Short mmCIF file of C-alpha atoms in Angstrom, two decimals:
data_model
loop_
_atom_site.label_atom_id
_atom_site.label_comp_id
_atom_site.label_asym_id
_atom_site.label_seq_id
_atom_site.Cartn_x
_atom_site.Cartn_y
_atom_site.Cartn_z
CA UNK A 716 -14.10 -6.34 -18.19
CA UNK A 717 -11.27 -4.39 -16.67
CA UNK A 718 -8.52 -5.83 -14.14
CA UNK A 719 -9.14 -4.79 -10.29
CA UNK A 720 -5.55 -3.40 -10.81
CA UNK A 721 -6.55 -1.31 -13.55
CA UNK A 722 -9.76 0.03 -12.54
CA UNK A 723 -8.17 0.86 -8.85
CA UNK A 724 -5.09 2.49 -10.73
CA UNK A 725 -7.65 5.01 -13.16
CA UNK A 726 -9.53 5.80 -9.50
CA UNK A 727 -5.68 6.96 -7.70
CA UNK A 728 -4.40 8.50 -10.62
CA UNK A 729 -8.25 10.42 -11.00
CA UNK A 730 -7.77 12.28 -7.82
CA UNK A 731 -4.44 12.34 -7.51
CA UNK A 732 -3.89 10.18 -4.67
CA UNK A 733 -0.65 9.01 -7.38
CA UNK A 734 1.16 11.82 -9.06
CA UNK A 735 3.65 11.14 -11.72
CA UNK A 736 6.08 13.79 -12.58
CA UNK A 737 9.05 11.94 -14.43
CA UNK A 738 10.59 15.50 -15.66
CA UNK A 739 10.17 16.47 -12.31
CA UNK A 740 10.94 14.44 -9.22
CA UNK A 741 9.53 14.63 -5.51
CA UNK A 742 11.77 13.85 -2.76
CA UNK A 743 10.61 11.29 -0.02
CA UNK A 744 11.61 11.90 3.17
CA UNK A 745 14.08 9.21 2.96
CA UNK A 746 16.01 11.47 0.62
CA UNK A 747 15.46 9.39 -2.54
CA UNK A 748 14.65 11.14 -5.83
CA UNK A 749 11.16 9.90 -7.45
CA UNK A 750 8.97 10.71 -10.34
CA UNK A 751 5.84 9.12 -8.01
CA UNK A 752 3.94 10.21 -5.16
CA UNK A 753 1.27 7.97 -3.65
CA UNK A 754 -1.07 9.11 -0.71
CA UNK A 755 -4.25 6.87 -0.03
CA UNK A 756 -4.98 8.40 2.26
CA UNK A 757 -7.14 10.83 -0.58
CA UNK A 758 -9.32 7.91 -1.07
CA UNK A 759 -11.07 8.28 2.34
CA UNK A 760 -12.65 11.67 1.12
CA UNK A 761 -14.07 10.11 -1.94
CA UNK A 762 -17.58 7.94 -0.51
CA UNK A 763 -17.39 5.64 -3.89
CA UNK A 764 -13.81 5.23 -4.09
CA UNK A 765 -13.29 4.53 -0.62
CA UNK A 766 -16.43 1.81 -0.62
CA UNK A 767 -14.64 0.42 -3.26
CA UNK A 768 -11.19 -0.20 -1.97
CA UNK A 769 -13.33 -1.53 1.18
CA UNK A 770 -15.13 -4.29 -0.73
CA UNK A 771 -12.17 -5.48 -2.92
CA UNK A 772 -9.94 -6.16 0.67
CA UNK A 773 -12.53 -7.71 2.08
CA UNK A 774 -13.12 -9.71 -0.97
CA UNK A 775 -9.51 -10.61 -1.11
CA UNK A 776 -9.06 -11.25 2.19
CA UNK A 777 -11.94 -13.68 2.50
CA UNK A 778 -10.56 -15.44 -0.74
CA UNK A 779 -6.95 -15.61 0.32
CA UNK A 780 -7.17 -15.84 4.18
CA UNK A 781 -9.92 -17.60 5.35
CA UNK A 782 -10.69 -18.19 9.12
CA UNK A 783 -9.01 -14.68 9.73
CA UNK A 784 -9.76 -13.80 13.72
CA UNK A 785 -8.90 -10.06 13.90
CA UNK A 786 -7.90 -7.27 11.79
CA UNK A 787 -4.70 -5.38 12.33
CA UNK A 788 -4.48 -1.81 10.66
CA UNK A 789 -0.66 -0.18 10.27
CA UNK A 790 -0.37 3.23 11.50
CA UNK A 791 -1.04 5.92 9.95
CA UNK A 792 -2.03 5.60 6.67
CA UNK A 793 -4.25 2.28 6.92
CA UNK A 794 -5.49 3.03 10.19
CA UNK A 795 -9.32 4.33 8.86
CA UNK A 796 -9.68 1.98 6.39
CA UNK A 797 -8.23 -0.83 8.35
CA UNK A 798 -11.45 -0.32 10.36
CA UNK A 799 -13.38 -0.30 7.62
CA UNK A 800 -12.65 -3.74 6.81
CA UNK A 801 -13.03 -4.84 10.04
CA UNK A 802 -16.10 -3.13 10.47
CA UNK A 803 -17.41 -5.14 7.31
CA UNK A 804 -16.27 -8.08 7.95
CA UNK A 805 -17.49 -7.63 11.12
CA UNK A 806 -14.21 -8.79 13.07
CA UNK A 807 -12.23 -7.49 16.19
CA UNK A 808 -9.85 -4.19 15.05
CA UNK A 809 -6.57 -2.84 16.52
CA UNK A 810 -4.19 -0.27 14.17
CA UNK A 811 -0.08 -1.00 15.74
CA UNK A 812 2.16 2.11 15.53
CA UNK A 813 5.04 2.57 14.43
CA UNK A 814 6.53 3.02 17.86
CA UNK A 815 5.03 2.59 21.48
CA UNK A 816 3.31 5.85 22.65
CA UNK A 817 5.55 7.62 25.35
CA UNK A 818 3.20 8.34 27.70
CA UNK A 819 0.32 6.21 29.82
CA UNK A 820 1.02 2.69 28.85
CA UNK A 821 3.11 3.43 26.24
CA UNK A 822 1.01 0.99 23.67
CA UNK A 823 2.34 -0.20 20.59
CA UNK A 824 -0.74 -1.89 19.62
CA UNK A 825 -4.04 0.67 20.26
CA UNK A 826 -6.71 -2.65 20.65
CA UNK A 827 -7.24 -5.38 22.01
CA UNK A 828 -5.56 -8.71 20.83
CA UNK A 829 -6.24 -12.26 21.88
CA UNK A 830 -2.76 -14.20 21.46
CA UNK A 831 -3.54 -16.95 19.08
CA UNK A 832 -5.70 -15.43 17.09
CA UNK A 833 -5.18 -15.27 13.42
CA UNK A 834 -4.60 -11.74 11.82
CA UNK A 835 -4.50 -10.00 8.56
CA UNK A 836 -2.49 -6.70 8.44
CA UNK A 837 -3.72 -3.78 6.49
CA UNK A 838 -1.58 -1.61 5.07
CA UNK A 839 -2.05 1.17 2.71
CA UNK A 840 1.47 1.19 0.65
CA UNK A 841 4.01 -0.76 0.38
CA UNK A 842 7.47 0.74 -0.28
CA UNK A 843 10.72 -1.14 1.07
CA UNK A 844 8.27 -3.00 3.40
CA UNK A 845 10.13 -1.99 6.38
CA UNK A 846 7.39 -0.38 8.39
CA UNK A 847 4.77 -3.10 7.24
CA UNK A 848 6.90 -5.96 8.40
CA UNK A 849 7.18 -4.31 11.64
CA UNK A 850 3.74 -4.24 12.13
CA UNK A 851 4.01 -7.76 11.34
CA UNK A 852 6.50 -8.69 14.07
CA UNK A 853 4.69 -6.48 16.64
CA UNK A 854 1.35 -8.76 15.99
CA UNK A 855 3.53 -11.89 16.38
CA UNK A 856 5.44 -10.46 19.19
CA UNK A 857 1.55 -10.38 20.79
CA UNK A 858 1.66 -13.83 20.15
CA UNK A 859 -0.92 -13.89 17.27
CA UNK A 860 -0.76 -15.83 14.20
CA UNK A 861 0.18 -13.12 11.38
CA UNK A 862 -1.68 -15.08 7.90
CA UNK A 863 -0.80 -12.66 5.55
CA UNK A 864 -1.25 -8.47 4.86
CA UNK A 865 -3.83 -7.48 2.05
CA UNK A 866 -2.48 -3.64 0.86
CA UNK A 867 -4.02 -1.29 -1.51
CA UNK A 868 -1.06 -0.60 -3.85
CA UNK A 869 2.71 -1.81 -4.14
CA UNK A 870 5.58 -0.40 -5.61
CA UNK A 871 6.87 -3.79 -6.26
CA UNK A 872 10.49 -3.25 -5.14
CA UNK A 873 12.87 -6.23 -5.37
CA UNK A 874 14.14 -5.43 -2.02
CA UNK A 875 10.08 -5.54 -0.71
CA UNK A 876 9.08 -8.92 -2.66
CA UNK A 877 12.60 -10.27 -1.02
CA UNK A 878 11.73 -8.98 2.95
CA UNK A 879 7.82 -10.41 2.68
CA UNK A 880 9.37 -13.85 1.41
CA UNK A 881 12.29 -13.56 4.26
CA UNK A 882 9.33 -12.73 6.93
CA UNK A 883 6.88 -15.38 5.85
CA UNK A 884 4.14 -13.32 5.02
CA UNK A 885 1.84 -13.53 1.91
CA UNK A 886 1.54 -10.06 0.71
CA UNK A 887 -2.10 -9.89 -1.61
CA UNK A 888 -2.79 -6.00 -3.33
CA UNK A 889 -5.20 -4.54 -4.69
CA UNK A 890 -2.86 -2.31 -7.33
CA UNK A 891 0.67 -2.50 -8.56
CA UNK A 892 2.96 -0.46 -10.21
CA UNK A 893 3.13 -2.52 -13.59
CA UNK A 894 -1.08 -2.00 -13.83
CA UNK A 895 -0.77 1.59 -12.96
CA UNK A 896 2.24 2.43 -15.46
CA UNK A 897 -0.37 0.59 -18.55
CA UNK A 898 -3.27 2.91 -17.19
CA UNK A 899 -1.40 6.14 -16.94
CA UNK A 900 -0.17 5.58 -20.82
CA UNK A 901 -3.74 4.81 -21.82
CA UNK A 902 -5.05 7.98 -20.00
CA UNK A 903 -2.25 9.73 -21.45
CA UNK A 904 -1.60 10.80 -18.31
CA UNK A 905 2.36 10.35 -19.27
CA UNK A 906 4.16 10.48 -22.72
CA UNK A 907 5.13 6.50 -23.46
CA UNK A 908 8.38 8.19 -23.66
CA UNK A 909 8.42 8.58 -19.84
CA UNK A 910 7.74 4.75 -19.34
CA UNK A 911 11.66 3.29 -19.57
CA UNK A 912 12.04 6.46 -16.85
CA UNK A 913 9.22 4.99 -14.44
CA UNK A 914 10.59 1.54 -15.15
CA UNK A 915 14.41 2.38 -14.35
CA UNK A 916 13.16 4.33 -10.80
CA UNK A 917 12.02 1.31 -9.88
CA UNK A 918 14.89 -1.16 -10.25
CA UNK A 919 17.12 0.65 -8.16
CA UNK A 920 14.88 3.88 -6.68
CA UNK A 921 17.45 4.80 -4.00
CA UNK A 922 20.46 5.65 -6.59
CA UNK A 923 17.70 6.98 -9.22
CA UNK A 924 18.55 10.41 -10.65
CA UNK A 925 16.39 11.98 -13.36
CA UNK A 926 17.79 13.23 -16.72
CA UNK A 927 17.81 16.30 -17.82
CA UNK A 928 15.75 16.61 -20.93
#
């Protein structure tokens, strides 16, 4: 029986919600060179693929955090299915953003929040972590009890796994980078010649520079 990992990694790579182009690159808009592109946000137009990645949060959450209170969705990419989660697991919702709004009461948490209530943040991606663990702080700053973030994928950057451990917060996923790299050789999706390339992005992605072939 396949690995959650795995069977979530054939699913993104299927519809192309990751794209791997080691010969290549995209540029993010931090600048940074990199032979993948992840958007999740694909996964809401696909019913069985989205109903999936709903179930297996859920499922993890209720296996890793337990007595959760409310569900907090990061802004934008997690905000729909965020609410899906909530929505199955039947618990209050509220999506932060990733600054306050700059008009009416200039909200940086859309929902409504009860301090002391215990919260797992959705997120979508992680990358660096930055944006996620600001989520994080803006739930605590509410004065809510921040148990851990369930995401869909990680890159698994050093520099992430270090900020999560630095913030306190359990980080659970759904798919990783590792899982996905094993899948996309399988599929053939990429020569196993390109997998020391995906492998060396990742150590150090902001200095990364492809080589000409």
């Amino acid at each position: 029986m396949k690995k959650i990992d795995h069977l979530l990694a054939e699913k993104l790579l299927e519809i192309s919600a990751i794209k791997l182009q080691p010969d290549n690159p995209f540029t993010w808009a931090s600048g940074w060179n990199s032979p993948i592109y992840t958007d999740n946000r694909k996964t809401l137009s696909y019913p069985e693929i989205r109903t999936f990645i709903k179930v297996e949060l859920c499922r993890m959450i209720m296996e890793n955090f337990p007595g959760v209170d409310a569900v907090a969705g990061v802004a934008t990419g997690a905000i729909a299915q965020g609410a899906l989660v909530a929505d199955e697991l039947n618990l209050p919702y509220v999506y932060v953003r990733s600054s306050p709004k700059d008009h009416g009461l200039e909200n940086l948490i859309e929902g409504n929040l009860i301090p002391g209530q215990k919260v797992v943040v959705i997120e979508d991606l992680i990358s660096t972590g930055k944006s996620s663990l600001k989520a994080v702080e803006a739930v605590r700053n509410a004065g809510c009890e921040v148990v851990g973030m369930a995401a869909i994928f990680t890159y698994g950057f050093p520099e992430a796994e270090e900020a999560f451990k630095n913030a306190g917060v359990e980080l659970c996923t759904l798919g990783n980078y590792n899982a996905m790299l094993e899948v996309a050789v399988e599929t053939e999706y990429i020569r196993q010649s390109d997998v020391e390339t995906l492998k060396e992005w990742r150590i150090n992605p902001s200095e990364w520079t492809p080589v000409a072939r």
